[in-house]
PDB file of C-alpha atoms in Angstrom:
ATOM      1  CA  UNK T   1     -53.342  40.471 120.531  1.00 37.00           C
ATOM      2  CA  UNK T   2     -51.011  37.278 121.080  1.00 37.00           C
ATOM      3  CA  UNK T   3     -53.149  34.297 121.648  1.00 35.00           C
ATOM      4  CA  UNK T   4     -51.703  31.671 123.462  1.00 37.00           C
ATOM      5  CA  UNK T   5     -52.364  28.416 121.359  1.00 37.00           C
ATOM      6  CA  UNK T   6     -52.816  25.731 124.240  1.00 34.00           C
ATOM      7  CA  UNK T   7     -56.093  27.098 125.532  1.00 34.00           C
ATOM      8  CA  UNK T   8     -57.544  27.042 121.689  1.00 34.00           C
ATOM      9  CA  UNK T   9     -59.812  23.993 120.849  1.00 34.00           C
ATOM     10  CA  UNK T  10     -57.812  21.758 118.226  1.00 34.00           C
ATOM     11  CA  UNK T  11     -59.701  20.743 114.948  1.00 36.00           C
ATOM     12  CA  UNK T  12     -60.966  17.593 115.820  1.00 38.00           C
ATOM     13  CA  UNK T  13     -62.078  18.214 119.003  1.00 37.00           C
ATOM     14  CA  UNK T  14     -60.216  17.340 122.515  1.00 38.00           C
ATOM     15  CA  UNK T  15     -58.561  14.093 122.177  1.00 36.00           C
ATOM     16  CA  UNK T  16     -60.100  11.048 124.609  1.00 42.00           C
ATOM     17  CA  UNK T  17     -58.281  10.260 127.544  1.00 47.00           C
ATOM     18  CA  UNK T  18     -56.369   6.750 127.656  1.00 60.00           C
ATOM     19  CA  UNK T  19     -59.082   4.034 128.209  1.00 69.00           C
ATOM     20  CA  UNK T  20     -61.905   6.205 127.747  1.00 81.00           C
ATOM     21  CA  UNK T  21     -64.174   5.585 124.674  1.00 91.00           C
ATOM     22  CA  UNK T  22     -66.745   2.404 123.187  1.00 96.00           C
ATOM     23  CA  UNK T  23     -65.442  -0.957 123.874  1.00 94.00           C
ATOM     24  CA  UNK T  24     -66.956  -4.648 122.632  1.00 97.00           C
ATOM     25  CA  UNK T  25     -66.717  -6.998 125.720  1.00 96.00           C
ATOM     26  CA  UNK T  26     -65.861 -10.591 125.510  1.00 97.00           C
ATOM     27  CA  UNK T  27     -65.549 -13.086 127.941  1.00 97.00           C
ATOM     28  CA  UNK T  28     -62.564 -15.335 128.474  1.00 96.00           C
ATOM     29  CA  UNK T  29     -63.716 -17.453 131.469  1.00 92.00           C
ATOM     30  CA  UNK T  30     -65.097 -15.849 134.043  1.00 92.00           C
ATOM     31  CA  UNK T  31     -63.614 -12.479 133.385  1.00 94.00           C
ATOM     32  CA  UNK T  32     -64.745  -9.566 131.378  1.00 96.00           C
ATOM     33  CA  UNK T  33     -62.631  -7.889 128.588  1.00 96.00           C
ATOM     34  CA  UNK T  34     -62.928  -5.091 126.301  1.00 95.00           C
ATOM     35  CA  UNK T  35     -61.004  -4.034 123.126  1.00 95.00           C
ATOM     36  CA  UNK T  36     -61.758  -0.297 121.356  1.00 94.00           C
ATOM     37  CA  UNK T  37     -64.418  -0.812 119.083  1.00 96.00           C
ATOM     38  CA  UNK T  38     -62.455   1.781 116.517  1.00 94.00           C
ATOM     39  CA  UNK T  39     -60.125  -1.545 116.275  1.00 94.00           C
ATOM     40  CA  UNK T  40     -62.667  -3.994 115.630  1.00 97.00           C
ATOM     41  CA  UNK T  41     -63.637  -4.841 111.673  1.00 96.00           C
ATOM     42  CA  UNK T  42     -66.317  -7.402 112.527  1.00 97.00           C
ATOM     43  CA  UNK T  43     -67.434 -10.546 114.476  1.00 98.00           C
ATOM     44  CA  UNK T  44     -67.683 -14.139 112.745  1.00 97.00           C
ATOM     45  CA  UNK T  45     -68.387 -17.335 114.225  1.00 96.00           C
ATOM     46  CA  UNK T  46     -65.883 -20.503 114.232  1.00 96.00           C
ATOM     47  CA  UNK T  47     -64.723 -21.309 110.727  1.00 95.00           C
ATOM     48  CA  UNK T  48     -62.688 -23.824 109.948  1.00 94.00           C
ATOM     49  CA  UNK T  49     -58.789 -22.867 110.577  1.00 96.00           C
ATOM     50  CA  UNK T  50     -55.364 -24.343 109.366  1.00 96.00           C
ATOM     51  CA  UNK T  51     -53.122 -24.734 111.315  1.00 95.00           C
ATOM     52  CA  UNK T  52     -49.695 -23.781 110.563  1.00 92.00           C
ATOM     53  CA  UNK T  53     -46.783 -25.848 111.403  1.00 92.00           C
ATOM     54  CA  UNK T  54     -43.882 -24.561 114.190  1.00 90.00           C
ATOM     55  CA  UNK T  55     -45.948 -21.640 115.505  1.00 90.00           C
ATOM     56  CA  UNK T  56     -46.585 -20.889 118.645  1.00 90.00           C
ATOM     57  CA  UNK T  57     -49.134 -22.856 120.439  1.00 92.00           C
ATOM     58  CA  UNK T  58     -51.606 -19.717 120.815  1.00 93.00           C
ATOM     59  CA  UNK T  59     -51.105 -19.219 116.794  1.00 93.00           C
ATOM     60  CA  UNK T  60     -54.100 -21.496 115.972  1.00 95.00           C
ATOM     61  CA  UNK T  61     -53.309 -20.486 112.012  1.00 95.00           C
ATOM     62  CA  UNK T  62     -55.274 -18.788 109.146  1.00 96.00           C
ATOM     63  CA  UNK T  63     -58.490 -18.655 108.175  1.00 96.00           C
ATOM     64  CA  UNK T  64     -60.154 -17.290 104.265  1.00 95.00           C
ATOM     65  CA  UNK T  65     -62.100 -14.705 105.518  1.00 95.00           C
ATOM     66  CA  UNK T  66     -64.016 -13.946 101.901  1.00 93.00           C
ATOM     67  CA  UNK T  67     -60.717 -14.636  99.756  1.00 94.00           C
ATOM     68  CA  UNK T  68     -58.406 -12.777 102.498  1.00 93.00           C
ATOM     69  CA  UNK T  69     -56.092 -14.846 104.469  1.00 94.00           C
ATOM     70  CA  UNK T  70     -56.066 -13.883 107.964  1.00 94.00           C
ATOM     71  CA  UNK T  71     -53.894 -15.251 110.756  1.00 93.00           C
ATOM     72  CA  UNK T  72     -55.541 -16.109 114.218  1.00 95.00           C
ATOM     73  CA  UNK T  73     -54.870 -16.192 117.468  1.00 94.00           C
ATOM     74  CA  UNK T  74     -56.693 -17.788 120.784  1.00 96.00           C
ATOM     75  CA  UNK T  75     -56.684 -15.231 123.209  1.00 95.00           C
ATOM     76  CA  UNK T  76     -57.264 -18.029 125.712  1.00 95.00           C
ATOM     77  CA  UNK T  77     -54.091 -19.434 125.021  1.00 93.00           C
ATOM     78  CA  UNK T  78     -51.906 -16.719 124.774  1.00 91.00           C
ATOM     79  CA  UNK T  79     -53.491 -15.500 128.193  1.00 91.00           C
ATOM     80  CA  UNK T  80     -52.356 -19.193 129.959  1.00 90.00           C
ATOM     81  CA  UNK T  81     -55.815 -20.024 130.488  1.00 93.00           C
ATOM     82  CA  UNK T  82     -56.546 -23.470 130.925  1.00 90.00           C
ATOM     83  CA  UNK T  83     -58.166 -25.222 127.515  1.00 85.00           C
ATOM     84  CA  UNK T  84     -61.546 -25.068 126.616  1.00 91.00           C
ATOM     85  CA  UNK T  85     -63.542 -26.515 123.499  1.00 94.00           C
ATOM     86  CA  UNK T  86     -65.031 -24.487 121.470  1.00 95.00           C
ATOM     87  CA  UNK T  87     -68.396 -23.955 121.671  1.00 96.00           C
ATOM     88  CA  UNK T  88     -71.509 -22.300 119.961  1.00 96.00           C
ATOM     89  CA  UNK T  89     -70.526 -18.676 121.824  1.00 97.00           C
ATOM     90  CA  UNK T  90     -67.028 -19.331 120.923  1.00 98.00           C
ATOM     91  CA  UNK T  91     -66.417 -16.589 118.248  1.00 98.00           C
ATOM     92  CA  UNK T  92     -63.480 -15.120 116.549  1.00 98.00           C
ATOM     93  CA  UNK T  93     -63.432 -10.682 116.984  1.00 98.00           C
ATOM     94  CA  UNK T  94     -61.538  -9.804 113.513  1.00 97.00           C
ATOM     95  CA  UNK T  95     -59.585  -6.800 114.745  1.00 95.00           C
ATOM     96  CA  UNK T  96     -57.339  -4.179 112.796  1.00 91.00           C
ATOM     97  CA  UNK T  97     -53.720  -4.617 114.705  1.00 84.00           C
ATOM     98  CA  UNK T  98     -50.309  -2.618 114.908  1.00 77.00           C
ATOM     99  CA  UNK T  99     -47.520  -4.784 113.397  1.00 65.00           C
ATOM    100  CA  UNK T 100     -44.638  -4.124 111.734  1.00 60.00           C
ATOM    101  CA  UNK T 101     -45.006  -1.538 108.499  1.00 63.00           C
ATOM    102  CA  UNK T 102     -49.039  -0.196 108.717  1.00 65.00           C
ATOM    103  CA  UNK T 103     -51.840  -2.117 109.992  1.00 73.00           C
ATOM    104  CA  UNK T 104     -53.186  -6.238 109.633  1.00 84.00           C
ATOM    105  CA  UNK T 105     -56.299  -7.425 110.186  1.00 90.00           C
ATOM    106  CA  UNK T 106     -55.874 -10.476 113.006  1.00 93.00           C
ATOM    107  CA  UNK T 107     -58.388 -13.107 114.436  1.00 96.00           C
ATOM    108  CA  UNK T 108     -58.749 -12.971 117.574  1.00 96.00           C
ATOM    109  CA  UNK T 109     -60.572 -16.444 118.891  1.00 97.00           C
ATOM    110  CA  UNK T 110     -62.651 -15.687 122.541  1.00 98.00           C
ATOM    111  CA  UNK T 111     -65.087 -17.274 124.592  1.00 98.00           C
ATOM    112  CA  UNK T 112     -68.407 -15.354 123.772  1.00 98.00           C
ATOM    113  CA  UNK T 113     -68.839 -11.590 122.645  1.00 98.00           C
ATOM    114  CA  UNK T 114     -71.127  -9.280 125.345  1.00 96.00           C
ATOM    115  CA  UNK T 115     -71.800  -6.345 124.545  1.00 95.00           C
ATOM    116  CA  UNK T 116     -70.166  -2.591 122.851  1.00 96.00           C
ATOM    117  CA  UNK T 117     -70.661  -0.636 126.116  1.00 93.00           C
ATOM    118  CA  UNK T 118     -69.368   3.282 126.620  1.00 93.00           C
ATOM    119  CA  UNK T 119     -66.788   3.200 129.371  1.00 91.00           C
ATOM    120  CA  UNK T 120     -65.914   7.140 131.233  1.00 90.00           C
ATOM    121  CA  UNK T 121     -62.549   8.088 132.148  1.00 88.00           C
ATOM    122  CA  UNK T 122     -63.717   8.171 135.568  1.00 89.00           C
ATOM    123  CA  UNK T 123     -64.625   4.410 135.637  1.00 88.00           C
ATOM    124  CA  UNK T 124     -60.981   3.734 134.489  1.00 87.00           C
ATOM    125  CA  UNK T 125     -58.342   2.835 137.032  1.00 83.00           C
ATOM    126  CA  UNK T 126     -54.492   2.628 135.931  1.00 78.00           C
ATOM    127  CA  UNK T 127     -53.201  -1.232 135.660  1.00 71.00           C
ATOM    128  CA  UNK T 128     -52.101  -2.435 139.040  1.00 69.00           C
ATOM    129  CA  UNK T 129     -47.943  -2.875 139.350  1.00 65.00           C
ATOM    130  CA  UNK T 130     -47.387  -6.603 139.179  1.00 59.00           C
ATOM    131  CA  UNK T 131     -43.671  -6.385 139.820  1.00 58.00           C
ATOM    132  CA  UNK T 132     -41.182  -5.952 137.204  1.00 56.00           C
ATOM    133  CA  UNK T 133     -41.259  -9.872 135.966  1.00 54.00           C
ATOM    134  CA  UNK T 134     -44.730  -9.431 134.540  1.00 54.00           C
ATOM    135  CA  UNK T 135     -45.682  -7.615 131.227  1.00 60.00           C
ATOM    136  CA  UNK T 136     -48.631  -5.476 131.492  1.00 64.00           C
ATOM    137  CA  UNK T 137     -48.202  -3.146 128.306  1.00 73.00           C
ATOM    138  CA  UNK T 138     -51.074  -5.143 126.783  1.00 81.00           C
ATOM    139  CA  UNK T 139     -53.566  -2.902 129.056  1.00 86.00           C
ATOM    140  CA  UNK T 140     -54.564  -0.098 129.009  1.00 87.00           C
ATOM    141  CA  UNK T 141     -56.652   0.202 132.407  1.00 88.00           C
ATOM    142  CA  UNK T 142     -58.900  -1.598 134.735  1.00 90.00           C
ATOM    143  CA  UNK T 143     -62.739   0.022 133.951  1.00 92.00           C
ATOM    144  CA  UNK T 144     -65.433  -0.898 136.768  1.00 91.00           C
ATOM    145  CA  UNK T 145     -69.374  -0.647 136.662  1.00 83.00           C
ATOM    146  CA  UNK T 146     -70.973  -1.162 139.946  1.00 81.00           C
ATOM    147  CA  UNK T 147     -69.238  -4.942 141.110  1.00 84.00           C
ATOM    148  CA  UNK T 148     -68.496  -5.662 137.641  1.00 86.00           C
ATOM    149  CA  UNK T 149     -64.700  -5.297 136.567  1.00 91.00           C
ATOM    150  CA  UNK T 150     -63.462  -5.211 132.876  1.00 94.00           C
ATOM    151  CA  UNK T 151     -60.047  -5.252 131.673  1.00 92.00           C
ATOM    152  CA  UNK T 152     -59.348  -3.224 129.369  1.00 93.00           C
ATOM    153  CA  UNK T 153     -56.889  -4.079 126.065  1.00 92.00           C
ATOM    154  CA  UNK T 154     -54.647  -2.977 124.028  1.00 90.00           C
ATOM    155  CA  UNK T 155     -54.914  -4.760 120.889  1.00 89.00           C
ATOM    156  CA  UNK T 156     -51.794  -3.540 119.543  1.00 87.00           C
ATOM    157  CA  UNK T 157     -49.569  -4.982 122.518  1.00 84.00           C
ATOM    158  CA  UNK T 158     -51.181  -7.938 123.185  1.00 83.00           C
ATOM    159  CA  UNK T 159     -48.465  -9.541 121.185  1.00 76.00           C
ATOM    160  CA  UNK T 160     -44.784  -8.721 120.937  1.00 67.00           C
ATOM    161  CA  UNK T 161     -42.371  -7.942 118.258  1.00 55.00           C
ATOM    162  CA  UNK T 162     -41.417 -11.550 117.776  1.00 62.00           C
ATOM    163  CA  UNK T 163     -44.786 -12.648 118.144  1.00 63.00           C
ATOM    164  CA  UNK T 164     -46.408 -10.815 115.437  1.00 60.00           C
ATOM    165  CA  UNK T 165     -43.586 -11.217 112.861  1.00 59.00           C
ATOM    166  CA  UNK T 166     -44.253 -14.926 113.204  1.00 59.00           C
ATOM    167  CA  UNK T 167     -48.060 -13.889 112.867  1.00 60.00           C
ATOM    168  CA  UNK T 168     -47.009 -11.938 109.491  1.00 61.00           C
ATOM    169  CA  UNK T 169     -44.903 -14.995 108.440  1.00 60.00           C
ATOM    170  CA  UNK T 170     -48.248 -17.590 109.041  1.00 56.00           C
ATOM    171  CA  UNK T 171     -50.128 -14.983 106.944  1.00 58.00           C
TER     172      UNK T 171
END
């Protein structure tokens, strides 16, 4: 009997669908965000960071994170959100990141951490066409709950290829 080897269940189950899965939400203003919690190593608060001369302005520079150098970026920044001080919620999200040969761990400085929620495929709308001027690899999806509205990232593409070879040279 020839089995046809689509309908059979593959070994590790069926894969999720794009956006779909456990995100930790962080604020950035007034709007929501969430990054896959698979991608996330930890949550620190401010340290002190040094800066790094002729990087970009959202490269705020690296931090010892016990004996590791790490760079670290303000997500603030690189968005083209106005300036804010940091504050006592301000926290950096230490995340595991895509770039150049394997993965880097990366800093990622935000306004205040909220919460790992469980976001359904079904809550997950497709990131709105902005024209072809404006970049939107960096998201994977718009996820709503009730009125509330998250974006949804893609750690990986929040910075380019230029970007994070700088990032690996500040490291």
């Amino acid at each position: 009997m020839k089995t046809d080897a689509s309908l059979l269940p593959s070994a590790g189950g069926p894969a999720p669908l794009a956006g779909e899965g456990k995100y930790l939400t962080f604020a950035l203003g007034e709007e929501e965000y969430g990054v896959g919690i698979l991608k996330v190593r930890e949550i620190i608060g401010m340290m002190p960071i040094r800066p790094i001369p002729q990087t970009p302005e959202f490269i705020k520079g690296v931090l010892n994170l016990r004996g590791k150098v790490i760079p670290v970026i303000d997500l603030r920044v690189r968005f083209c959100l106005e300036a804010k001080p940091y504050d006592e919620r301000t926290c950096i999200i230490v995340v595991e990141a895509r770039g150049g040969p394997g993965h880097r761990a990366m800093g990622v400085v935000v306004d205040s951490v909220n919460e790992v929620t469980n976001i359904r495929q079904e809550q997950v709308e497709p990131t709105p066409s902005f024209g072809v001027s404006l970049d939107t690899a960096y998201i994977l999806g718009i996820a709503k709950s009730g009125d509330a509205v998250r974006i949804l990232l893609d750690i990986d593409q929040v910075l380019g290829a230029d970007e994070l070879a700088q990032l690996g040279q500040a490291a």
